[in-house]
PDB file of C-alpha atoms in Angstrom:
ATOM      1  CA  MET A   1      -5.408  18.278  -6.495  1.00 60.00           C
ATOM      2  CA  ASN A   2      -6.154  14.559  -7.782  1.00 82.00           C
ATOM      3  CA  GLY A   3      -3.394  13.036  -6.328  1.00 91.00           C
ATOM      4  CA  ILE A   4      -0.038  13.603  -4.276  1.00 94.00           C
ATOM      5  CA  ARG A   5       2.651  15.614  -5.506  1.00 95.00           C
ATOM      6  CA  LEU A   6       6.376  15.100  -3.979  1.00 96.00           C
ATOM      7  CA  SER A   7       8.832  17.350  -5.566  1.00 97.00           C
ATOM      8  CA  GLY A   8      12.623  17.747  -4.643  1.00 96.00           C
ATOM      9  CA  ILE A   9      11.932  15.466  -1.567  1.00 96.00           C
ATOM     10  CA  ARG A  10      15.192  15.238   0.478  1.00 96.00           C
ATOM     11  CA  LYS A  11      15.417  13.076   3.999  1.00 96.00           C
ATOM     12  CA  VAL A  12      18.044  12.737   6.043  1.00 94.00           C
ATOM     13  CA  PHE A  13      18.141  10.665   9.024  1.00 92.00           C
ATOM     14  CA  ASP A  14      21.037  11.174  11.783  1.00 87.00           C
ATOM     15  CA  THR A  15      22.319   7.603  13.154  1.00 84.00           C
ATOM     16  CA  ASP A  16      25.119   6.583  15.369  1.00 84.00           C
ATOM     17  CA  ASP A  17      27.613   5.855  12.418  1.00 82.00           C
ATOM     18  CA  GLY A  18      26.716   9.395  10.790  1.00 84.00           C
ATOM     19  CA  ARG A  19      23.664  11.231   8.841  1.00 88.00           C
ATOM     20  CA  ILE A  20      21.854   9.180   6.311  1.00 89.00           C
ATOM     21  CA  GLU A  21      20.015  10.781   2.820  1.00 92.00           C
ATOM     22  CA  VAL A  22      17.626   8.130   2.632  1.00 93.00           C
ATOM     23  CA  LEU A  23      15.487  10.528  -0.370  1.00 95.00           C
ATOM     24  CA  LYS A  24      17.271  13.093  -2.472  1.00 92.00           C
ATOM     25  CA  GLU A  25      15.742  15.094  -5.050  1.00 92.00           C
ATOM     26  CA  LEU A  26      13.232  12.439  -5.302  1.00 96.00           C
ATOM     27  CA  ASN A  27       9.494  13.750  -7.709  1.00 96.00           C
ATOM     28  CA  LEU A  28       6.457  11.541  -7.698  1.00 97.00           C
ATOM     29  CA  PHE A  29       3.175  12.048  -8.435  1.00 96.00           C
ATOM     30  CA  VAL A  30       0.241   9.412  -6.925  1.00 95.00           C
ATOM     31  CA  PRO A  31      -2.530  10.011  -8.785  1.00 94.00           C
ATOM     32  CA  GLU A  32      -6.580   9.173  -7.039  1.00 92.00           C
ATOM     33  CA  LYS A  33      -8.285   6.780  -7.306  1.00 93.00           C
ATOM     34  CA  LYS A  34      -5.047   4.407  -8.725  1.00 95.00           C
ATOM     35  CA  ILE A  35      -2.776   1.675  -7.325  1.00 96.00           C
ATOM     36  CA  THR A  36       0.406   2.938  -7.338  1.00 97.00           C
ATOM     37  CA  VAL A  37       3.537   0.582  -6.424  1.00 98.00           C
ATOM     38  CA  LEU A  38       6.817   1.473  -5.157  1.00 97.00           C
ATOM     39  CA  LEU A  39       9.360  -1.341  -6.145  1.00 96.00           C
ATOM     40  CA  GLY A  40      12.628  -0.859  -5.253  1.00 92.00           C
ATOM     41  CA  ARG A  41      15.682  -3.125  -2.918  1.00 89.00           C
ATOM     42  CA  SER A  42      15.819  -3.091   0.556  1.00 87.00           C
ATOM     43  CA  GLY A  43      17.065   0.831   2.032  1.00 85.00           C
ATOM     44  CA  CYS A  44      15.856   2.634  -1.167  1.00 90.00           C
ATOM     45  CA  GLY A  45      13.254   4.335   0.365  1.00 92.00           C
ATOM     46  CA  LYS A  46      10.480   2.588  -0.070  1.00 94.00           C
ATOM     47  CA  THR A  47       8.411   2.903   3.268  1.00 94.00           C
ATOM     48  CA  THR A  48      10.187   6.859   3.941  1.00 95.00           C
ATOM     49  CA  ILE A  49       8.282   7.851   0.993  1.00 96.00           C
ATOM     50  CA  LEU A  50       4.816   6.370   2.625  1.00 95.00           C
ATOM     51  CA  ARG A  51       5.593   7.800   5.994  1.00 93.00           C
ATOM     52  CA  LEU A  52       6.469  11.083   4.632  1.00 95.00           C
ATOM     53  CA  ILE A  53       2.810  10.840   2.834  1.00 93.00           C
ATOM     54  CA  ALA A  54       0.905   9.847   6.088  1.00 90.00           C
ATOM     55  CA  GLY A  55       3.011  12.502   8.401  1.00 89.00           C
ATOM     56  CA  LEU A  56       4.518  10.217  10.155  1.00 91.00           C
ATOM     57  CA  GLU A  57       8.237  11.558   9.337  1.00 93.00           C
ATOM     58  CA  LYS A  58       8.894  14.747   8.387  1.00 94.00           C
ATOM     59  CA  ILE A  59      11.137  16.615   5.245  1.00 95.00           C
ATOM     60  CA  ASN A  60      14.645  18.218   5.215  1.00 94.00           C
ATOM     61  CA  ALA A  61      13.929  19.627   1.740  1.00 95.00           C
ATOM     62  CA  GLY A  62      11.153  19.705  -1.056  1.00 95.00           C
ATOM     63  CA  SER A  63       7.715  19.746  -0.599  1.00 95.00           C
ATOM     64  CA  ILE A  64       4.211  17.469  -0.925  1.00 94.00           C
ATOM     65  CA  GLU A  65       1.647  18.761  -2.205  1.00 94.00           C
ATOM     66  CA  LYS A  66      -2.059  17.172  -1.619  1.00 88.00           C
ATOM     67  CA  SER A  67      -5.202  18.997  -1.035  1.00 81.00           C
ATOM     68  CA  GLN A  68      -5.893  20.306   2.295  1.00 74.00           C
ATOM     69  CA  THR A  69      -8.536  18.303   3.414  1.00 76.00           C
ATOM     70  CA  ALA A  70      -6.773  14.618   2.140  1.00 79.00           C
ATOM     71  CA  LYS A  71      -7.029  11.713   4.659  1.00 84.00           C
ATOM     72  CA  THR A  72      -4.401   9.004   4.735  1.00 88.00           C
ATOM     73  CA  ALA A  73      -4.466   6.124   6.345  1.00 89.00           C
ATOM     74  CA  PHE A  74      -1.938   3.577   6.868  1.00 91.00           C
ATOM     75  CA  VAL A  75      -1.710  -0.423   6.686  1.00 91.00           C
ATOM     76  CA  PHE A  76       1.726  -1.992   8.243  1.00 89.00           C
ATOM     77  CA  GLN A  77       3.254  -5.115   6.953  1.00 85.00           C
ATOM     78  CA  GLU A  78       1.824  -6.502  10.566  1.00 87.00           C
ATOM     79  CA  PRO A  79      -2.005  -6.067  11.392  1.00 89.00           C
ATOM     80  CA  ARG A  80      -1.201  -3.974  14.571  1.00 91.00           C
ATOM     81  CA  LEU A  81      -5.158  -5.024  15.797  1.00 94.00           C
ATOM     82  CA  MET A  82      -6.337  -4.444  19.501  1.00 95.00           C
ATOM     83  CA  PRO A  83      -5.999  -7.509  21.006  1.00 96.00           C
ATOM     84  CA  TRP A  84      -8.692  -6.676  23.783  1.00 97.00           C
ATOM     85  CA  LEU A  85     -11.107  -5.409  21.094  1.00 96.00           C
ATOM     86  CA  ASN A  86     -12.871  -7.833  18.231  1.00 96.00           C
ATOM     87  CA  VAL A  87     -13.018  -7.307  14.645  1.00 96.00           C
ATOM     88  CA  TYR A  88     -16.206  -5.215  15.051  1.00 95.00           C
ATOM     89  CA  LYS A  89     -14.820  -3.000  17.203  1.00 93.00           C
ATOM     90  CA  ASN A  90     -11.104  -3.089  15.670  1.00 94.00           C
ATOM     91  CA  VAL A  91     -12.729  -1.412  12.642  1.00 93.00           C
ATOM     92  CA  ALA A  92     -14.746   0.890  14.559  1.00 91.00           C
ATOM     93  CA  PHE A  93     -11.120   1.817  16.712  1.00 88.00           C
ATOM     94  CA  GLY A  94     -10.339   5.816  17.165  1.00 78.00           C
ATOM     95  CA  LEU A  95     -13.480   6.580  14.620  1.00 78.00           C
ATOM     96  CA  LYS A  96     -16.327   8.550  16.454  1.00 71.00           C
ATOM     97  CA  ARG A  97     -20.068   7.842  16.401  1.00 64.00           C
ATOM     98  CA  LYS A  98     -20.770  11.053  14.136  1.00 59.00           C
ATOM     99  CA  GLN A  99     -17.347   9.763  11.430  1.00 66.00           C
ATOM    100  CA  ILE A 100     -19.142   6.595  10.718  1.00 76.00           C
ATOM    101  CA  SER A 101     -22.475   4.552  10.945  1.00 83.00           C
ATOM    102  CA  LYS A 102     -22.619   0.716  12.257  1.00 86.00           C
ATOM    103  CA  ALA A 103     -23.866  -0.064   9.061  1.00 87.00           C
ATOM    104  CA  GLU A 104     -20.568   1.588   7.319  1.00 85.00           C
ATOM    105  CA  ILE A 105     -18.827  -0.238   9.782  1.00 90.00           C
ATOM    106  CA  GLU A 106     -20.657  -3.263   8.951  1.00 90.00           C
ATOM    107  CA  ARG A 107     -20.046  -3.146   5.190  1.00 87.00           C
ATOM    108  CA  GLN A 108     -16.372  -2.479   5.788  1.00 87.00           C
ATOM    109  CA  ILE A 109     -16.782  -5.407   7.192  1.00 91.00           C
ATOM    110  CA  ASN A 110     -18.808  -6.799   4.211  1.00 89.00           C
ATOM    111  CA  LEU A 111     -16.574  -6.398   2.029  1.00 82.00           C
ATOM    112  CA  VAL A 112     -13.478  -7.855   3.299  1.00 86.00           C
ATOM    113  CA  GLY A 113     -15.296 -11.009   4.131  1.00 86.00           C
ATOM    114  CA  LEU A 114     -15.456 -10.947   7.606  1.00 92.00           C
ATOM    115  CA  SER A 115     -19.116 -10.936   7.744  1.00 92.00           C
ATOM    116  CA  ASP A 116     -19.558 -14.129   9.767  1.00 95.00           C
ATOM    117  CA  PHE A 117     -16.207 -13.033  12.144  1.00 96.00           C
ATOM    118  CA  LYS A 118     -17.451  -9.494  13.605  1.00 94.00           C
ATOM    119  CA  ARG A 119     -17.848 -10.299  17.558  1.00 96.00           C
ATOM    120  CA  ALA A 120     -14.668 -12.789  16.966  1.00 97.00           C
ATOM    121  CA  TYR A 121     -10.971 -11.161  18.301  1.00 97.00           C
ATOM    122  CA  PRO A 122      -7.312 -11.511  16.744  1.00 96.00           C
ATOM    123  CA  PHE A 123      -6.287 -14.561  18.487  1.00 96.00           C
ATOM    124  CA  GLN A 124      -9.309 -16.105  16.875  1.00 96.00           C
ATOM    125  CA  LEU A 125      -8.507 -14.899  13.120  1.00 95.00           C
ATOM    126  CA  SER A 126      -5.650 -16.313  10.598  1.00 91.00           C
ATOM    127  CA  GLY A 127      -3.302 -13.966   9.531  1.00 88.00           C
ATOM    128  CA  GLY A 128      -4.671 -13.065   6.414  1.00 87.00           C
ATOM    129  CA  MET A 129      -7.887 -12.735   8.238  1.00 91.00           C
ATOM    130  CA  GLN A 130      -6.451 -10.068  10.794  1.00 93.00           C
ATOM    131  CA  GLN A 131      -5.001  -8.092   7.274  1.00 89.00           C
ATOM    132  CA  ARG A 132      -8.319  -7.972   6.670  1.00 89.00           C
ATOM    133  CA  VAL A 133      -9.090  -6.447   9.449  1.00 93.00           C
ATOM    134  CA  ALA A 134      -6.668  -3.814   8.580  1.00 91.00           C
ATOM    135  CA  ILE A 135      -8.073  -2.994   5.535  1.00 87.00           C
ATOM    136  CA  ALA A 136     -11.368  -2.767   6.458  1.00 88.00           C
ATOM    137  CA  ARG A 137      -9.855  -0.183   9.343  1.00 89.00           C
ATOM    138  CA  ALA A 138      -8.297   1.877   6.725  1.00 86.00           C
ATOM    139  CA  MET A 139     -11.864   1.680   4.444  1.00 83.00           C
ATOM    140  CA  ALA A 140     -13.791   3.003   7.422  1.00 85.00           C
ATOM    141  CA  TYR A 141     -11.417   6.335   8.018  1.00 83.00           C
ATOM    142  CA  LYS A 142     -12.690   6.919   4.699  1.00 81.00           C
ATOM    143  CA  ALA A 143      -9.002   8.082   3.661  1.00 83.00           C
ATOM    144  CA  ASP A 144      -8.654   9.906   0.969  1.00 85.00           C
ATOM    145  CA  PHE A 145      -5.337   7.918   0.500  1.00 91.00           C
ATOM    146  CA  ILE A 146      -4.097   4.835   1.850  1.00 92.00           C
ATOM    147  CA  MET A 147      -0.824   3.626   2.744  1.00 94.00           C
ATOM    148  CA  MET A 148      -0.015   0.561   2.202  1.00 95.00           C
ATOM    149  CA  ASP A 149       3.332  -0.972   4.088  1.00 94.00           C
ATOM    150  CA  GLU A 150       4.139  -4.762   2.372  1.00 92.00           C
ATOM    151  CA  PRO A 151       1.231  -6.054   3.684  1.00 89.00           C
ATOM    152  CA  PHE A 152       1.317  -9.280   2.254  1.00 88.00           C
ATOM    153  CA  ALA A 153       4.903 -10.137   3.132  1.00 86.00           C
ATOM    154  CA  ALA A 154       4.429 -11.924   6.144  1.00 80.00           C
ATOM    155  CA  LEU A 155       1.962 -14.192   4.420  1.00 83.00           C
ATOM    156  CA  ASP A 156       1.989 -17.945   3.231  1.00 85.00           C
ATOM    157  CA  TYR A 157       1.941 -17.991  -0.381  1.00 87.00           C
ATOM    158  CA  PHE A 158      -1.706 -19.137  -0.741  1.00 86.00           C
ATOM    159  CA  THR A 159      -3.229 -16.581   1.974  1.00 82.00           C
ATOM    160  CA  ARG A 160      -0.964 -14.033   0.287  1.00 86.00           C
ATOM    161  CA  GLU A 161      -2.619 -14.720  -3.211  1.00 88.00           C
ATOM    162  CA  GLN A 162      -6.267 -14.617  -1.671  1.00 85.00           C
ATOM    163  CA  MET A 163      -5.404 -11.364  -0.507  1.00 86.00           C
ATOM    164  CA  GLN A 164      -3.929 -10.043  -3.267  1.00 91.00           C
ATOM    165  CA  LYS A 165      -7.902 -10.800  -5.401  1.00 89.00           C
ATOM    166  CA  GLU A 166      -9.336  -9.403  -2.309  1.00 86.00           C
ATOM    167  CA  LEU A 167      -7.454  -5.953  -2.431  1.00 90.00           C
ATOM    168  CA  ILE A 168      -8.414  -6.247  -6.991  1.00 92.00           C
ATOM    169  CA  ARG A 169     -11.868  -6.556  -5.588  1.00 87.00           C
ATOM    170  CA  ILE A 170     -12.178  -4.035  -2.591  1.00 85.00           C
ATOM    171  CA  HIS A 171     -10.035  -1.636  -5.519  1.00 89.00           C
ATOM    172  CA  LEU A 172     -12.868  -2.639  -8.243  1.00 89.00           C
ATOM    173  CA  LYS A 173     -15.257  -1.531  -5.877  1.00 85.00           C
ATOM    174  CA  ASN A 174     -14.856   1.339  -4.317  1.00 82.00           C
ATOM    175  CA  GLU A 175     -11.559   2.536  -5.678  1.00 87.00           C
ATOM    176  CA  PRO A 176      -9.599   4.010  -3.361  1.00 87.00           C
ATOM    177  CA  SER A 177      -6.013   5.808  -4.194  1.00 92.00           C
ATOM    178  CA  ILE A 178      -3.772   2.869  -2.932  1.00 94.00           C
ATOM    179  CA  LEU A 179       0.641   3.308  -2.897  1.00 96.00           C
ATOM    180  CA  PHE A 180       1.845  -0.328  -2.103  1.00 97.00           C
ATOM    181  CA  VAL A 181       5.229  -1.069  -0.859  1.00 96.00           C
ATOM    182  CA  THR A 182       6.232  -4.218  -2.194  1.00 95.00           C
ATOM    183  CA  HIS A 183       9.393  -6.468  -2.995  1.00 91.00           C
ATOM    184  CA  SER A 184       7.486  -8.875  -5.642  1.00 93.00           C
ATOM    185  CA  ILE A 185       7.771  -8.391  -9.752  1.00 95.00           C
ATOM    186  CA  ASP A 186       4.395 -10.436  -9.933  1.00 95.00           C
ATOM    187  CA  GLU A 187       2.700  -8.922  -6.793  1.00 96.00           C
ATOM    188  CA  ALA A 188       3.618  -5.448  -8.743  1.00 96.00           C
ATOM    189  CA  LEU A 189       2.356  -6.762 -12.106  1.00 97.00           C
ATOM    190  CA  LEU A 190      -0.970  -7.977 -10.511  1.00 96.00           C
ATOM    191  CA  LEU A 191      -2.312  -4.877  -8.101  1.00 96.00           C
ATOM    192  CA  ALA A 192      -0.347  -1.770 -10.399  1.00 97.00           C
ATOM    193  CA  ASP A 193      -1.619   0.821 -12.386  1.00 96.00           C
ATOM    194  CA  LYS A 194       1.505   2.399 -11.923  1.00 97.00           C
ATOM    195  CA  ILE A 195       5.167   0.941 -11.249  1.00 98.00           C
ATOM    196  CA  VAL A 196       7.545   3.139  -9.706  1.00 97.00           C
ATOM    197  CA  ILE A 197      10.961   1.709  -9.374  1.00 96.00           C
ATOM    198  CA  ILE A 198      13.072   3.703  -6.017  1.00 95.00           C
ATOM    199  CA  GLU A 199      17.199   3.255  -6.232  1.00 93.00           C
ATOM    200  CA  LYS A 200      19.534   5.502  -4.918  1.00 89.00           C
ATOM    201  CA  GLY A 201      16.688   8.080  -3.190  1.00 90.00           C
ATOM    202  CA  GLY A 202      15.559   9.105  -6.245  1.00 94.00           C
ATOM    203  CA  VAL A 203      12.629   7.374  -8.918  1.00 96.00           C
ATOM    204  CA  LYS A 204      14.504   5.410 -11.592  1.00 95.00           C
ATOM    205  CA  ALA A 205      11.805   4.559 -13.992  1.00 95.00           C
ATOM    206  CA  GLU A 206       7.536   4.449 -14.099  1.00 97.00           C
ATOM    207  CA  PHE A 207       5.746   2.155 -15.779  1.00 97.00           C
ATOM    208  CA  GLU A 208       2.042   2.116 -16.281  1.00 96.00           C
ATOM    209  CA  ILE A 209      -0.593  -0.628 -16.583  1.00 96.00           C
ATOM    210  CA  LYS A 210      -3.746   0.001 -18.909  1.00 93.00           C
ATOM    211  CA  GLU A 211      -5.366  -3.307 -18.591  1.00 93.00           C
ATOM    212  CA  SER A 212      -7.843  -4.524 -16.566  1.00 91.00           C
ATOM    213  CA  LYS A 213      -6.439  -5.868 -12.617  1.00 90.00           C
ATOM    214  CA  LYS A 214     -10.629  -8.295 -12.706  1.00 86.00           C
ATOM    215  CA  ASP A 215      -8.415 -10.619 -15.416  1.00 83.00           C
ATOM    216  CA  ARG A 216      -4.278 -10.230 -15.960  1.00 90.00           C
ATOM    217  CA  ASN A 217      -2.380 -13.579 -16.824  1.00 92.00           C
ATOM    218  CA  LEU A 218       1.176 -12.666 -16.045  1.00 92.00           C
ATOM    219  CA  PHE A 219       2.247 -15.536 -18.624  1.00 92.00           C
ATOM    220  CA  CYS A 220       1.046 -13.056 -21.254  1.00 94.00           C
ATOM    221  CA  LYS A 221       3.426 -11.599 -24.147  1.00 94.00           C
ATOM    222  CA  SER A 222       2.913  -8.072 -22.866  1.00 93.00           C
ATOM    223  CA  PHE A 223       3.257  -8.912 -18.974  1.00 95.00           C
ATOM    224  CA  LEU A 224       5.939 -11.510 -20.155  1.00 95.00           C
ATOM    225  CA  GLU A 225       8.044  -8.201 -21.729  1.00 95.00           C
ATOM    226  CA  LEU A 226       7.204  -5.922 -19.155  1.00 96.00           C
ATOM    227  CA  ARG A 227       8.452  -7.830 -16.305  1.00 95.00           C
ATOM    228  CA  MET A 228      11.701  -8.164 -18.384  1.00 95.00           C
ATOM    229  CA  GLN A 229      12.106  -4.987 -18.397  1.00 95.00           C
ATOM    230  CA  ILE A 230      11.449  -4.364 -14.878  1.00 96.00           C
ATOM    231  CA  MET A 231      14.114  -6.686 -13.811  1.00 94.00           C
ATOM    232  CA  GLN A 232      16.744  -4.857 -15.897  1.00 93.00           C
ATOM    233  CA  GLN A 233      16.263  -1.935 -14.050  1.00 93.00           C
ATOM    234  CA  LEU A 234      15.962  -4.166 -10.525  1.00 90.00           C
ATOM    235  CA  GLU A 235      19.675  -5.340 -11.749  1.00 84.00           C
ATOM    236  CA  ASN A 236      23.681  -4.855 -10.007  1.00 59.00           C
ATOM    237  CA  LYS A 237      24.662  -3.610 -12.729  1.00 48.00           C
ATOM    238  CA  ASN A 238      22.100  -0.807 -12.777  1.00 46.00           C
ATOM    239  CA  GLN A 239      23.358   0.072  -9.385  1.00 48.00           C
ATOM    240  CA  GLN A 240      26.555   0.359 -10.375  1.00 44.00           C
ATOM    241  CA  ASN A 241      28.126   4.254 -11.428  1.00 40.00           C
TER     242      ASN A 241
END
């Protein structure tokens, strides 16, 4: 299968206030070698979708179809680096020598622009640099699909913009399959090959973007129109029964 297919997914969480159905009859296809972005309001189930695909949560009903040999990696909102390990060792963490060579680790570090910092420790790095280490670690794992849960949300505007450009550069070079969660429409328009709007536990709308990610102009007519379409799907009036 050239991607991941979620069919009829239902996910329920038990809380002190009772059972909460986060996902219900969700159907979604995540293509390979593309960036698929999930957009939606807080609590709509975006992160839960990532966790289900990554195997961090179990479904209550439905099915997730993917290659049995497909590997997934997770990049969280915060870098989650080991503070006692330097950049090189953080990227190599959890990998056996037979899984990856020293040259490959250094290649991934160079790919995220940290070749001069491979002996530095997390406390010596900026927030954006730490997140680059987390991305390099996911790449080094040679995952078939990378789940990214608002990885740039905690960064300042300028660092976030830089990290978006870094991710585009890495994707154009390596073509990893990425499922990316964000609350930012502009970030989705910059990064995505496919935008999926999640609402009330299911897929409300999907948008395909054919333009190259290398030099997208969000102020051109086509992107302004697409932005309006997405905003209309996210408006409050569409939340009402």
